[in-house]
Amino acid sequence: MALVGAPPNDKKRVKVYELRNNDWFDRGTGFCTGQMVGDESKICVESEDQPDRILLETRITKDDGYQKQQDTLIVWTEPNGTDMALSFQEAEGCAAIWDFVSKVQQHLLALGGPDDALSDDAMESFSQPVMLPSPELGNLTEIDQAMRVASSSPPGRDSLSKFVISHEYIRKLVPLVGIAEDLEALPELHRLSNIMKMLILLNDTQIIEVVVQDDMVLGVVGALEYDMEFPNHKANHRQYLKDRSRFKEVVPIEDPAIKKKIHSTWRLQYLKDVVLARILDDPTFSVLNSLIFFNQVDIVSHLQANTGFLKELFGLIDSPDTELKKKRDAVCFIQQCCAIAKNLQAPARATLYTNFVTNGLLSVITFALLHHEAAIRVAGTDILVAMIDHDPAMMRIYIFKAMNEKKTPLTDTLIDLLLIEVDLGVKAQAADAIKVLLDPQTNQNAQDGMARTNSDFLSKLRGNAPSNHQIESFIQNFYEDSAKKLFEPLKSLKDRESLNSLNLQEISLYTHLVEILMFLIRQHSFRSKYFIMEEGLASRIAQLLSSSQKHLKLTALKFFRSCIGLQDDFYNNQIIQNHLFEPILNIVYETMPRNNLLNSACLELFEYIKRETIKTIVVHLVENYRDKLQNITYVDIFRGIITRYEQLQGYNPEMAETPQFGQEEYTTPPPMIHIHNQRWQGVKEMDAKEEEYFNTSDDEEETAKAKNAIPVANGASPLVKPLVDYPEDDDEDVMETKGGSPNIITISPSHNADARATTRSASPKTPPSITQTPPERLSEKRRREEDEEEDELGKLSHTKRRSSSVSSTGSTNTNGSGFLRRKKAFSSTPKDNPTSKKIAISLAVKSPSEKETGKG
């Protein structure tokens, strides 16, 4: 690298751009220097705000395709395929870095040996400069062939580009177009068209800049009017470009360089979109977009920095002496500036809008929205939507300011525009603007997107952002005043008997109003509920289902589907109370069994209700429209809804929550039990044996049980065999008998009250059935004296069982201690007799003499 000149030492102020998804991304502003580190030459850019941060560090190679565009741009492609660009503040800085890059590349090419990446043929063609014949009509065939050969390899393309630029070859070809037209030499005109196409497709920025110059553009597009693929047709590109009336200078632009860039940008856009639209390849398309982008950046930067120009521009709108045509042109100019600003990076775009708003942009929007011409209203909505897309918080700040100053806020202006506008495009933009302004989440998304670009700007923006109190105040004011005015057309449907005579504007208006209402339901769930209930909007939207316009019906169906999809009882009750499913079912009847969009939307709504088993709606549908549902048989959806209803009715929550006498506390059973695809509804009918059992007298059973009781030795109580052999429970209470015999009482569950009364009134003197036993020893007294007088039956009826078994054996203690275990016979389904409801209770009754002995 010793032969390479020293790199420039002074730092050049520059912006670094990176191409991402066909859009130039601003990586930041810094200072550019050329550096030589060992055997490598690099271009480095240090950040202006943070000197320690490196924005760019790239190594210069001989095959990266560096290009110098205009006087302040250097564009190249990184080895990984990323397109980069440096935009210098001054042309001198760009020239210094370009000279450094050129010298490094020349030195690298000189060092390349036979093992270089280029092939021998390419090196041969590269080493030999391309020479074209003199531009004359007789040489056009040779020129065409020579250019085709040179364009077949990258070195040949570079050599051809250098020859065309150095010899001003295009300037010499342009006069031949007029000569050929005078001679009516159509073949020569076709060859000139092919030559111009090949020159433009070389993707050289200097050639393209020459093509769009004032004295060259008409000749170039004149040659392109004669396309060989369409020999019998001729375009009129020159006539369009000659029309100077298309350039309207609302406010004089004093800088001639900016004015020249404006003209060049317009011509480049015409070339890209019209002249070359059919033949453009990706590289040429990218070059044209890059030239247009950087020109627009320079134009907007100049205009927003010129305070005098902005004051004069916005002063035209506020001045009463300004002609109406001048005001229209001013609005269209601002619209074009906002359209250009969409392609700028966030900081530059924010600066532009801030300067515009400071000079009175909102008054321009108001003037445009209320203008009688549709084109001006469209321009005003474009400006408004562009500002809202950029920063809705900034628009809300000015709306708060207008509300505090008792002025008409922008939202009311948009509502008026939506209600009276006849242009469908303006209606759609006004509706979108209203939704964005009423969405409190949009500003956060915009700020998060800008956070990655410029943190300083983001902090300033958040400092001016509206508070939550202001947002709540804004939304509350909307529901109190503006919303009633906005949805007044929907409320007025109440007085209309038929909707078959709606015009196109009314249909569009109702569609936008329903979509706005769906948006409010999602974003303002609390306020929108009571607004819909107070204004009765659900019934009015259901009225739209009777319209003859299918897309209006679909919009109304979409509203009800959104409400039901929220699974909010409030909206479900509103729909049920107003019987709003009836018009939806009528649509199903009108459209079945056709598979159209309207019918499918209705079926999807009912399918969702069935799948989610929304109980209140299912019950309402079946109880009120069962016949209609049964008649729709071409799909299984409505049969499934009826099945859901039957399943819900099979479940009795009162029976599940109230346990029977002495029954264990079980988990609530399911509404239905399916066994082999059959439903079980309850207990089956009793057979003859069961019927006979329950008809048997209880007194007879008690006498038989008492006679069959067998005394047990050691004074123990006899073993009383209950109705069913129950297993023991560990938690049974124990009670003692002292020489007495147990009372054996058999109680039917249907006579619980009588059984309790009989037990309380039973005395030792007159028991129903008594078997005498020897007196037990005093050592076998009861362990707890205080439980003697306790009402055992009352305690038994209130004690909760722990185990799954609900009965126990009535046997006495096996050690002969004379203790009796209290019986529990409350199982609703015993083992021996599944349907028996008998309960056996054995009570020990003490004689008076035993009581005195115990007390002694």
mmCIF file of N, CA and C in Angstrom, residues 346 390 441-454 458 461-462:
data_model
loop_
_atom_site.group_PDB
_atom_site.id
_atom_site.type_symbol
_atom_site.label_atom_id
_atom_site.label_comp_id
_atom_site.label_asym_id
_atom_site.label_seq_id
_atom_site.Cartn_x
_atom_site.Cartn_y
_atom_site.Cartn_z
ATOM 1 N N ALA A 346 -37.484 8.364 10.816
ATOM 2 C CA ALA A 346 -38.363 8.937 11.837
ATOM 3 C C ALA A 346 -37.910 10.303 12.337
ATOM 4 N N HIS A 390 -47.925 8.881 11.564
ATOM 5 C CA HIS A 390 -46.617 9.211 12.127
ATOM 6 C C HIS A 390 -46.672 9.313 13.641
ATOM 7 N N GLN A 441 -53.744 2.889 22.212
ATOM 8 C CA GLN A 441 -52.562 2.039 22.105
ATOM 9 C C GLN A 441 -51.700 2.359 20.900
ATOM 10 N N THR A 442 -52.216 3.128 19.942
ATOM 11 C CA THR A 442 -51.455 3.351 18.710
ATOM 12 C C THR A 442 -50.201 4.162 18.960
ATOM 13 N N ASN A 443 -50.265 5.106 19.868
ATOM 14 C CA ASN A 443 -49.091 5.943 20.098
ATOM 15 C C ASN A 443 -47.937 5.146 20.668
ATOM 16 N N GLN A 444 -48.230 4.171 21.541
ATOM 17 C CA GLN A 444 -47.164 3.367 22.134
ATOM 18 C C GLN A 444 -46.442 2.560 21.072
ATOM 19 N N ASN A 445 -47.180 2.022 20.096
ATOM 20 C CA ASN A 445 -46.552 1.252 19.028
ATOM 21 C C ASN A 445 -45.641 2.127 18.193
ATOM 22 N N ALA A 446 -46.085 3.368 17.902
ATOM 23 C CA ALA A 446 -45.250 4.262 17.114
ATOM 24 C C ALA A 446 -43.982 4.639 17.873
ATOM 25 N N GLN A 447 -44.106 4.865 19.171
ATOM 26 C CA GLN A 447 -42.928 5.211 19.954
ATOM 27 C C GLN A 447 -41.954 4.048 20.046
ATOM 28 N N ASP A 448 -42.473 2.841 20.185
ATOM 29 C CA ASP A 448 -41.586 1.676 20.236
ATOM 30 C C ASP A 448 -40.833 1.510 18.926
ATOM 31 N N GLY A 449 -41.492 1.836 17.804
ATOM 32 C CA GLY A 449 -40.802 1.727 16.528
ATOM 33 C C GLY A 449 -39.707 2.755 16.380
ATOM 34 N N MET A 450 -39.920 3.955 16.926
ATOM 35 C CA MET A 450 -38.901 4.996 16.807
ATOM 36 C C MET A 450 -37.802 4.849 17.839
ATOM 37 N N ALA A 451 -38.029 4.046 18.856
ATOM 38 C CA ALA A 451 -37.019 3.904 19.900
ATOM 39 C C ALA A 451 -35.730 3.312 19.361
ATOM 40 N N ARG A 452 -35.854 2.490 18.340
ATOM 41 C CA ARG A 452 -34.655 1.868 17.776
ATOM 42 C C ARG A 452 -33.884 2.829 16.883
ATOM 43 N N THR A 453 -34.494 3.950 16.519
ATOM 44 C CA THR A 453 -33.857 4.867 15.583
ATOM 45 C C THR A 453 -33.169 6.015 16.290
ATOM 46 N N ASN A 454 -33.840 6.653 17.222
ATOM 47 C CA ASN A 454 -33.278 7.840 17.854
ATOM 48 C C ASN A 454 -33.846 7.946 19.257
ATOM 49 N N LEU A 458 -36.992 10.268 20.985
ATOM 50 C CA LEU A 458 -38.062 9.559 21.671
ATOM 51 C C LEU A 458 -38.308 10.138 23.059
ATOM 52 N N LEU A 461 -40.276 13.271 22.700
ATOM 53 C CA LEU A 461 -41.655 12.996 22.343
ATOM 54 C C LEU A 461 -42.460 12.529 23.541
ATOM 55 N N ARG A 462 -41.865 11.659 24.352
ATOM 56 C CA ARG A 462 -42.584 11.164 25.523
ATOM 57 C C ARG A 462 -42.787 12.270 26.543
#
